[in-house]
PDB file of C-alpha atoms and ligand atoms in Angstrom:
ATOM      1  CA  MET A   1      36.427 -38.979   1.713  1.00  0.00           C
ATOM      2  CA  ASN A   2      39.230 -39.940  -0.695  1.00  0.00           C
ATOM      3  CA  LYS A   3      42.546 -39.398   1.132  1.00  0.00           C
ATOM      4  CA  ASN A   4      44.123 -37.745  -1.851  1.00  0.00           C
ATOM      5  CA  THR A   5      41.288 -35.179  -2.257  1.00  0.00           C
ATOM      6  CA  ARG A   6      42.711 -31.742  -1.658  1.00  0.00           C
ATOM      7  CA  LEU A   7      41.163 -29.966   1.248  1.00  0.00           C
ATOM      8  CA  ILE A   8      40.065 -26.308   0.908  1.00  0.00           C
ATOM      9  CA  THR A   9      38.925 -23.572   3.137  1.00  0.00           C
ATOM     10  CA  ILE A  10      35.367 -22.197   2.588  1.00  0.00           C
ATOM     11  CA  ALA A  11      34.219 -18.788   3.875  1.00  0.00           C
ATOM     12  CA  VAL A  12      30.547 -17.838   3.888  1.00  0.00           C
ATOM     13  CA  ASP A  13      29.684 -14.297   4.755  1.00  0.00           C
ATOM     14  CA  GLY A  14      26.494 -12.288   4.553  1.00  0.00           C
ATOM     15  CA  TYR A  15      23.846 -10.277   6.149  1.00  0.00           C
ATOM     16  CA  SER A  16      21.674 -11.363   9.091  1.00  0.00           C
ATOM     17  CA  SER A  17      18.871 -13.785   8.327  1.00  0.00           C
ATOM     18  CA  SER A  18      20.354 -14.468   4.865  1.00  0.00           C
ATOM     19  CA  GLY A  19      20.252 -18.145   5.473  1.00  0.00           C
ATOM     20  CA  LYS A  20      24.042 -18.394   5.427  1.00  0.00           C
ATOM     21  CA  SER A  21      24.328 -20.693   8.468  1.00  0.00           C
ATOM     22  CA  THR A  22      21.948 -23.197   6.960  1.00  0.00           C
ATOM     23  CA  MET A  23      23.759 -23.000   3.657  1.00  0.00           C
ATOM     24  CA  ALA A  24      27.186 -23.365   5.365  1.00  0.00           C
ATOM     25  CA  ARG A  25      26.100 -26.332   7.451  1.00  0.00           C
ATOM     26  CA  ARG A  26      24.490 -28.186   4.576  1.00  0.00           C
ATOM     27  CA  LEU A  27      27.623 -27.638   2.312  1.00  0.00           C
ATOM     28  CA  ALA A  28      29.851 -28.869   5.061  1.00  0.00           C
ATOM     29  CA  ALA A  29      27.688 -32.058   5.525  1.00  0.00           C
ATOM     30  CA  ALA A  30      27.644 -32.629   1.765  1.00  0.00           C
ATOM     31  CA  VAL A  31      31.419 -32.451   1.339  1.00  0.00           C
ATOM     32  CA  GLY A  32      32.361 -34.065   4.696  1.00  0.00           C
ATOM     33  CA  TYR A  33      33.982 -30.857   6.100  1.00  0.00           C
ATOM     34  CA  ARG A  34      33.912 -29.317   9.598  1.00  0.00           C
ATOM     35  CA  TYR A  35      31.349 -26.582  10.118  1.00  0.00           C
ATOM     36  CA  ILE A  36      32.007 -23.568  12.411  1.00  0.00           C
ATOM     37  CA  ASP A  37      29.317 -20.998  13.192  1.00  0.00           C
ATOM     38  CA  SER A  38      31.521 -17.995  14.222  1.00  0.00           C
ATOM     39  CA  GLY A  39      28.468 -15.999  15.206  1.00  0.00           C
ATOM     40  CA  ALA A  40      27.996 -18.665  17.980  1.00  0.00           C
ATOM     41  CA  MET A  41      31.459 -17.698  19.465  1.00  0.00           C
ATOM     42  CA  TYR A  42      30.497 -14.053  19.723  1.00  0.00           C
ATOM     43  CA  ARG A  43      27.078 -15.078  21.342  1.00  0.00           C
ATOM     44  CA  ALA A  44      28.975 -17.352  23.882  1.00  0.00           C
ATOM     45  CA  VAL A  45      31.307 -14.346  24.988  1.00  0.00           C
ATOM     46  CA  THR A  46      28.027 -12.344  25.339  1.00  0.00           C
ATOM     47  CA  LEU A  47      26.312 -14.973  27.343  1.00  0.00           C
ATOM     48  CA  TYR A  48      29.396 -15.123  29.611  1.00  0.00           C
ATOM     49  CA  ALA A  49      29.412 -11.379  29.975  1.00  0.00           C
ATOM     50  CA  LEU A  50      25.557 -11.238  30.848  1.00  0.00           C
ATOM     51  CA  ASP A  51      25.894 -14.096  33.342  1.00  0.00           C
ATOM     52  CA  ASN A  52      28.754 -12.370  35.181  1.00  0.00           C
ATOM     53  CA  GLY A  53      27.210  -8.941  35.314  1.00  0.00           C
ATOM     54  CA  LEU A  54      29.535  -7.420  32.684  1.00  0.00           C
ATOM     55  CA  ILE A  55      26.689  -5.871  30.670  1.00  0.00           C
ATOM     56  CA  SER A  56      24.538  -3.159  32.235  1.00  0.00           C
ATOM     57  CA  THR A  57      20.761  -3.337  32.261  1.00  0.00           C
ATOM     58  CA  ASP A  58      20.632  -0.799  29.376  1.00  0.00           C
ATOM     59  CA  GLY A  59      22.876  -3.130  27.238  1.00  0.00           C
ATOM     60  CA  GLU A  60      26.134  -1.257  27.650  1.00  0.00           C
ATOM     61  CA  PRO A  61      29.048  -3.801  27.831  1.00  0.00           C
ATOM     62  CA  ASP A  62      31.796  -3.132  30.423  1.00  0.00           C
ATOM     63  CA  LYS A  63      34.605  -3.329  27.883  1.00  0.00           C
ATOM     64  CA  ALA A  64      37.532  -3.530  30.167  1.00  0.00           C
ATOM     65  CA  ALA A  65      36.033  -6.170  32.423  1.00  0.00           C
ATOM     66  CA  ILE A  66      35.043  -8.240  29.269  1.00  0.00           C
ATOM     67  CA  VAL A  67      38.509  -7.917  27.844  1.00  0.00           C
ATOM     68  CA  SER A  68      40.235  -9.001  31.078  1.00  0.00           C
ATOM     69  CA  ALA A  69      37.821 -11.966  31.388  1.00  0.00           C
ATOM     70  CA  LEU A  70      38.780 -13.256  27.949  1.00  0.00           C
ATOM     71  CA  PRO A  71      41.578 -15.585  29.277  1.00  0.00           C
ATOM     72  CA  GLU A  72      38.840 -17.288  31.434  1.00  0.00           C
ATOM     73  CA  ILE A  73      36.515 -17.979  28.432  1.00  0.00           C
ATOM     74  CA  SER A  74      36.925 -21.147  26.449  1.00  0.00           C
ATOM     75  CA  ILE A  75      34.735 -21.997  23.610  1.00  0.00           C
ATOM     76  CA  ASP A  76      34.363 -25.365  21.891  1.00  0.00           C
ATOM     77  CA  PHE A  77      31.986 -27.237  19.618  1.00  0.00           C
ATOM     78  CA  ALA A  78      30.651 -30.712  20.285  1.00  0.00           C
ATOM     79  CA  VAL A  79      29.262 -32.718  17.424  1.00  0.00           C
ATOM     80  CA  GLN A  80      25.857 -34.326  18.432  1.00  0.00           C
ATOM     81  CA  PRO A  81      24.821 -37.871  17.450  1.00  0.00           C
ATOM     82  CA  ASP A  82      22.483 -36.295  14.865  1.00  0.00           C
ATOM     83  CA  GLY A  83      25.404 -34.483  13.350  1.00  0.00           C
ATOM     84  CA  THR A  84      24.526 -30.957  14.635  1.00  0.00           C
ATOM     85  CA  GLN A  85      27.040 -28.967  16.595  1.00  0.00           C
ATOM     86  CA  HIS A  86      26.492 -27.547  20.047  1.00  0.00           C
ATOM     87  CA  THR A  87      28.535 -24.563  21.378  1.00  0.00           C
ATOM     88  CA  LEU A  88      30.323 -25.259  24.662  1.00  0.00           C
ATOM     89  CA  LEU A  89      31.178 -22.366  27.026  1.00  0.00           C
ATOM     90  CA  ASN A  90      33.826 -23.491  29.603  1.00  0.00           C
ATOM     91  CA  GLY A  91      32.678 -27.048  28.928  1.00  0.00           C
ATOM     92  CA  VAL A  92      28.917 -26.336  29.433  1.00  0.00           C
ATOM     93  CA  ASP A  93      26.500 -26.794  26.520  1.00  0.00           C
ATOM     94  CA  VAL A  94      24.933 -23.399  25.901  1.00  0.00           C
ATOM     95  CA  GLU A  95      23.439 -24.004  22.480  1.00  0.00           C
ATOM     96  CA  THR A  96      19.913 -23.101  23.579  1.00  0.00           C
ATOM     97  CA  GLU A  97      20.901 -20.210  25.845  1.00  0.00           C
ATOM     98  CA  ILE A  98      22.982 -18.295  23.163  1.00  0.00           C
ATOM     99  CA  ARG A  99      19.953 -18.253  20.755  1.00  0.00           C
ATOM    100  CA  ARG A 100      17.755 -16.619  23.270  1.00  0.00           C
ATOM    101  CA  LEU A 101      16.681 -12.995  22.775  1.00  0.00           C
ATOM    102  CA  ARG A 102      18.666 -11.666  25.771  1.00  0.00           C
ATOM    103  CA  VAL A 103      21.867 -12.738  23.988  1.00  0.00           C
ATOM    104  CA  SER A 104      20.580 -11.642  20.547  1.00  0.00           C
ATOM    105  CA  ASN A 105      19.919  -8.135  21.908  1.00  0.00           C
ATOM    106  CA  ALA A 106      23.239  -7.810  23.625  1.00  0.00           C
ATOM    107  CA  VAL A 107      25.716  -9.392  21.113  1.00  0.00           C
ATOM    108  CA  SER A 108      26.236  -6.560  18.652  1.00  0.00           C
ATOM    109  CA  PRO A 109      28.076  -4.228  20.919  1.00  0.00           C
ATOM    110  CA  VAL A 110      30.126  -7.073  22.319  1.00  0.00           C
ATOM    111  CA  ALA A 111      31.105  -8.168  18.724  1.00  0.00           C
ATOM    112  CA  ALA A 112      32.227  -4.619  18.154  1.00  0.00           C
ATOM    113  CA  ILE A 113      34.950  -4.621  20.841  1.00  0.00           C
ATOM    114  CA  ALA A 114      38.279  -4.945  19.045  1.00  0.00           C
ATOM    115  CA  GLU A 115      40.081  -7.163  21.641  1.00  0.00           C
ATOM    116  CA  VAL A 116      37.082  -9.589  21.580  1.00  0.00           C
ATOM    117  CA  ARG A 117      37.303  -9.812  17.879  1.00  0.00           C
ATOM    118  CA  ARG A 118      41.111 -10.294  18.009  1.00  0.00           C
ATOM    119  CA  ALA A 119      40.796 -13.130  20.424  1.00  0.00           C
ATOM    120  CA  LEU A 120      38.033 -14.893  18.571  1.00  0.00           C
ATOM    121  CA  VAL A 121      39.684 -14.428  15.159  1.00  0.00           C
ATOM    122  CA  ALA A 122      42.842 -15.996  16.455  1.00  0.00           C
ATOM    123  CA  MET A 123      40.786 -19.070  17.637  1.00  0.00           C
ATOM    124  CA  GLN A 124      39.004 -19.228  14.263  1.00  0.00           C
ATOM    125  CA  LYS A 125      42.243 -19.086  12.348  1.00  0.00           C
ATOM    126  CA  LYS A 126      43.526 -21.976  14.510  1.00  0.00           C
ATOM    127  CA  MET A 127      40.409 -24.049  13.893  1.00  0.00           C
ATOM    128  CA  GLY A 128      41.042 -23.602  10.159  1.00  0.00           C
ATOM    129  CA  GLU A 129      44.715 -24.536  10.258  1.00  0.00           C
ATOM    130  CA  ARG A 130      44.158 -27.943   8.711  1.00  0.00           C
ATOM    131  CA  LYS A 131      41.585 -26.802   6.201  1.00  0.00           C
ATOM    132  CA  GLY A 132      38.598 -29.015   5.406  1.00  0.00           C
ATOM    133  CA  ILE A 133      36.293 -26.320   6.999  1.00  0.00           C
ATOM    134  CA  VAL A 134      33.237 -24.245   6.259  1.00  0.00           C
ATOM    135  CA  MET A 135      32.919 -21.166   8.449  1.00  0.00           C
ATOM    136  CA  ASP A 136      30.151 -18.701   8.301  1.00  0.00           C
ATOM    137  CA  GLY A 137      30.081 -15.116   9.683  1.00  0.00           C
ATOM    138  CA  ARG A 138      30.666 -11.480   8.766  1.00  0.00           C
ATOM    139  CA  ASP A 139      34.383 -11.283   8.330  1.00  0.00           C
ATOM    140  CA  ILE A 140      35.405 -14.719   7.359  1.00  0.00           C
ATOM    141  CA  GLY A 141      36.429 -14.024   3.672  1.00  0.00           C
ATOM    142  CA  THR A 142      37.960 -10.713   4.529  1.00  0.00           C
ATOM    143  CA  VAL A 143      39.715 -11.167   7.913  1.00  0.00           C
ATOM    144  CA  VAL A 144      39.697 -14.722   9.299  1.00  0.00           C
ATOM    145  CA  PHE A 145      40.531 -16.604   6.017  1.00  0.00           C
ATOM    146  CA  PRO A 146      41.575 -14.067   3.396  1.00  0.00           C
ATOM    147  CA  ASP A 147      43.209 -16.811   1.444  1.00  0.00           C
ATOM    148  CA  ALA A 148      40.102 -19.112   1.433  1.00  0.00           C
ATOM    149  CA  GLU A 149      39.838 -20.946  -1.872  1.00  0.00           C
ATOM    150  CA  LEU A 150      36.024 -20.496  -1.977  1.00  0.00           C
ATOM    151  CA  LYS A 151      34.377 -17.378  -0.678  1.00  0.00           C
ATOM    152  CA  ILE A 152      30.559 -16.992  -0.909  1.00  0.00           C
ATOM    153  CA  PHE A 153      28.810 -13.686  -0.092  1.00  0.00           C
ATOM    154  CA  VAL A 154      25.074 -14.125   0.491  1.00  0.00           C
ATOM    155  CA  ASP A 155      22.947 -11.317  -0.560  1.00  0.00           C
ATOM    156  CA  ALA A 156      19.182 -11.660  -0.341  1.00  0.00           C
ATOM    157  CA  SER A 157      17.022  -8.470  -0.380  1.00  0.00           C
ATOM    158  CA  PRO A 158      16.097  -6.978   2.955  1.00  0.00           C
ATOM    159  CA  GLU A 159      12.389  -7.772   2.205  1.00  0.00           C
ATOM    160  CA  THR A 160      13.101 -11.489   1.561  1.00  0.00           C
ATOM    161  CA  ARG A 161      15.273 -11.771   4.679  1.00  0.00           C
ATOM    162  CA  ALA A 162      12.683  -9.921   6.798  1.00  0.00           C
ATOM    163  CA  MET A 163       9.931 -12.273   5.522  1.00  0.00           C
ATOM    164  CA  ARG A 164      11.954 -15.306   6.484  1.00  0.00           C
ATOM    165  CA  ARG A 165      12.695 -13.960   9.952  1.00  0.00           C
ATOM    166  CA  PHE A 166       8.913 -12.938  10.379  1.00  0.00           C
ATOM    167  CA  LYS A 167       7.792 -16.378   9.496  1.00  0.00           C
ATOM    168  CA  GLU A 168      10.236 -17.998  11.843  1.00  0.00           C
ATOM    169  CA  LEU A 169       9.066 -15.767  14.709  1.00  0.00           C
ATOM    170  CA  VAL A 170       5.361 -16.305  14.034  1.00  0.00           C
ATOM    171  CA  GLU A 171       6.000 -20.052  13.981  1.00  0.00           C
ATOM    172  CA  LYS A 172       7.604 -19.745  17.367  1.00  0.00           C
ATOM    173  CA  GLY A 173       4.490 -17.891  18.653  1.00  0.00           C
ATOM    174  CA  SER A 174       5.847 -14.192  18.470  1.00  0.00           C
ATOM    175  CA  GLN A 175       3.283 -11.542  17.797  1.00  0.00           C
ATOM    176  CA  VAL A 176       5.266  -9.275  15.537  1.00  0.00           C
ATOM    177  CA  SER A 177       4.553  -7.198  12.479  1.00  0.00           C
ATOM    178  CA  TYR A 178       6.377  -7.691   9.235  1.00  0.00           C
ATOM    179  CA  GLU A 179       7.110  -3.896   9.047  1.00  0.00           C
ATOM    180  CA  ASP A 180       8.789  -4.060  12.552  1.00  0.00           C
ATOM    181  CA  VAL A 181      10.852  -7.046  11.484  1.00  0.00           C
ATOM    182  CA  LEU A 182      11.906  -5.358   8.219  1.00  0.00           C
ATOM    183  CA  SER A 183      12.971  -2.210  10.088  1.00  0.00           C
ATOM    184  CA  ASN A 184      14.945  -4.254  12.350  1.00  0.00           C
ATOM    185  CA  VAL A 185      16.737  -6.000   9.555  1.00  0.00           C
ATOM    186  CA  VAL A 186      17.568  -2.781   7.869  1.00  0.00           C
ATOM    187  CA  HIS A 187      18.937  -1.298  11.174  1.00  0.00           C
ATOM    188  CA  ARG A 188      21.085  -4.463  11.775  1.00  0.00           C
ATOM    189  CA  ASP A 189      22.424  -4.230   8.221  1.00  0.00           C
ATOM    190  CA  HIS A 190      23.374  -0.638   8.934  1.00  0.00           C
ATOM    191  CA  ILE A 191      25.278  -1.608  12.253  1.00  0.00           C
ATOM    192  CA  ASP A 192      26.941  -4.494  10.508  1.00  0.00           C
ATOM    193  CA  THR A 193      28.181  -2.593   7.537  1.00  0.00           C
ATOM    194  CA  THR A 194      29.288   0.696   9.176  1.00  0.00           C
ATOM    195  CA  ARG A 195      30.941  -0.456  12.481  1.00  0.00           C
ATOM    196  CA  ASP A 196      34.613   0.389  12.745  1.00  0.00           C
ATOM    197  CA  GLU A 197      35.919  -3.065  13.510  1.00  0.00           C
ATOM    198  CA  SER A 198      35.772  -5.512  10.669  1.00  0.00           C
ATOM    199  CA  PRO A 199      32.499  -4.289   8.987  1.00  0.00           C
ATOM    200  CA  LEU A 200      30.586  -6.609   6.906  1.00  0.00           C
ATOM    201  CA  ARG A 201      31.661  -6.233   3.353  1.00  0.00           C
ATOM    202  CA  ARG A 202      32.078  -8.580   0.331  1.00  0.00           C
ATOM    203  CA  ALA A 203      35.659  -9.699  -0.246  1.00  0.00           C
ATOM    204  CA  GLU A 204      36.762  -8.773  -3.666  1.00  0.00           C
ATOM    205  CA  ASP A 205      37.286 -12.420  -4.692  1.00  0.00           C
ATOM    206  CA  ALA A 206      34.006 -13.632  -3.149  1.00  0.00           C
ATOM    207  CA  ILE A 207      31.190 -15.012  -5.405  1.00  0.00           C
ATOM    208  CA  SER A 208      27.900 -13.322  -4.626  1.00  0.00           C
ATOM    209  CA  LEU A 209      24.746 -15.437  -4.171  1.00  0.00           C
ATOM    210  CA  ASP A 210      21.260 -13.837  -4.111  1.00  0.00           C
ATOM    211  CA  ASN A 211      19.263 -16.742  -2.773  1.00  0.00           C
ATOM    212  CA  SER A 212      15.917 -14.724  -2.647  1.00  0.00           C
ATOM    213  CA  LEU A 213      14.235 -16.984  -5.276  1.00  0.00           C
ATOM    214  CA  MET A 214      16.177 -20.165  -4.709  1.00  0.00           C
ATOM    215  CA  SER A 215      14.966 -23.334  -3.069  1.00  0.00           C
ATOM    216  CA  LEU A 216      17.264 -25.145  -0.588  1.00  0.00           C
ATOM    217  CA  GLU A 217      17.882 -27.859  -3.208  1.00  0.00           C
ATOM    218  CA  GLU A 218      18.727 -25.364  -5.873  1.00  0.00           C
ATOM    219  CA  GLN A 219      21.081 -23.713  -3.403  1.00  0.00           C
ATOM    220  CA  ASP A 220      22.763 -26.934  -2.462  1.00  0.00           C
ATOM    221  CA  ALA A 221      23.379 -27.759  -6.120  1.00  0.00           C
ATOM    222  CA  TRP A 222      24.867 -24.272  -6.842  1.00  0.00           C
ATOM    223  CA  LEU A 223      27.138 -24.536  -3.833  1.00  0.00           C
ATOM    224  CA  LEU A 224      28.497 -28.078  -4.836  1.00  0.00           C
ATOM    225  CA  LYS A 225      29.040 -26.751  -8.315  1.00  0.00           C
ATOM    226  CA  GLN A 226      31.217 -23.932  -6.949  1.00  0.00           C
ATOM    227  CA  PHE A 227      32.982 -26.354  -4.672  1.00  0.00           C
ATOM    228  CA  ASN A 228      33.740 -28.792  -7.520  1.00  0.00           C
ATOM    229  CA  LYS A 229      34.983 -25.877  -9.740  1.00  0.00           C
ATOM    230  CA  VAL A 230      37.606 -24.950  -7.202  1.00  0.00           C
ATOM    231  CA  LEU A 231      38.752 -28.536  -6.684  1.00  0.00           C
ATOM    232  CA  GLN A 232      38.988 -28.917 -10.535  1.00  0.00           C
ATOM    233  CA  PHE A 233      40.413 -25.617 -11.618  1.00  0.00           C
ATOM    234  CA  GLY A 234      41.232 -23.569  -8.466  1.00  0.00           C
TER     235      GLY A 234
HETATM  236  O1   DC B   1      25.237 -14.635  12.780  1.00  0.00           O
HETATM  237  P1   DC B   1      24.737 -14.369  14.244  1.00  0.00           P
HETATM  238  O2   DC B   1      23.434 -13.504  14.286  1.00  0.00           O
HETATM  239  O3   DC B   1      24.675 -15.571  15.201  1.00  0.00           O
HETATM  240  O4   DC B   1      25.890 -13.325  14.891  1.00  0.00           O
HETATM  241  C1   DC B   1      25.843 -12.922  16.175  1.00  0.00           C
HETATM  242  C2   DC B   1      26.469 -11.498  16.277  1.00  0.00           C
HETATM  243  O5   DC B   1      27.875 -11.640  16.061  1.00  0.00           O
HETATM  244  C3   DC B   1      26.096 -10.457  15.289  1.00  0.00           C
HETATM  245  O6   DC B   1      25.930  -9.261  16.042  1.00  0.00           O
HETATM  246  C4   DC B   1      27.089 -10.369  14.142  1.00  0.00           C
HETATM  247  C5   DC B   1      28.292 -10.738  14.965  1.00  0.00           C
HETATM  248  N1   DC B   1      29.256 -11.530  14.199  1.00  0.00           N
HETATM  249  C6   DC B   1      30.546 -10.840  13.735  1.00  0.00           C
HETATM  250  O7   DC B   1      30.561  -9.660  14.124  1.00  0.00           O
HETATM  251  N2   DC B   1      31.439 -11.503  13.092  1.00  0.00           N
HETATM  252  C7   DC B   1      31.273 -12.718  12.844  1.00  0.00           C
HETATM  253  N3   DC B   1      32.268 -13.410  12.152  1.00  0.00           N
HETATM  254  C8   DC B   1      30.080 -13.431  13.137  1.00  0.00           C
HETATM  255  C9   DC B   1      29.075 -12.810  13.850  1.00  0.00           C
END
């Protein structure tokens, strides 16, 4: 990258299964920026809690125990030879583990703990200190980087997101119905937007993108246009 090019901060927020991680990763690769999946950090804390018996069998997290364990949890990202990033929990590659259903099912209540959010947000702010970063999540444009030069809010319809998730699950061999996936998407949207701590909402200065009818290539082109606009005029 040209040394004189101004580095900016890019925040990508949106609903679950909106394709925001794919979008953020591709944009980061296209402009040579670092990509951070903030959801992976909430998943890593959840994995630690599960493996250390800090979440009951009915999914209730032991908040006090998780909060006091926070100083013992370190999270890093390691870039792989193929350019993808793997999440490290206390130095161990947990990328596969954190994507499993046991973590997906337990992560929402852990991500709702105020002290967990405070600790992870502080780490995320530090990662973004030198700019040149694309981070995706739920509160990136509102809480983590309120001054980000470019904020995208991804906004596909619940039906489109449910269909994407349904296809992914069927490809992985799951026997699920589209109706069940749709009601799960609607339920998660409700939890994400109504929780007390940093609920998902669009930052006032975010650009909305409804990618329901866009191909990946069209989306890439749209993102690059927004990026170049900020560098030119922002
Ligand atoms: O994007 P994801 O499904 O990997 O996110 C995992 C969980 O973490 C999900 O419950 C939403 C939550 N999350 C959050 O609260 N704030 C973020 N910045 C990112 C994810």
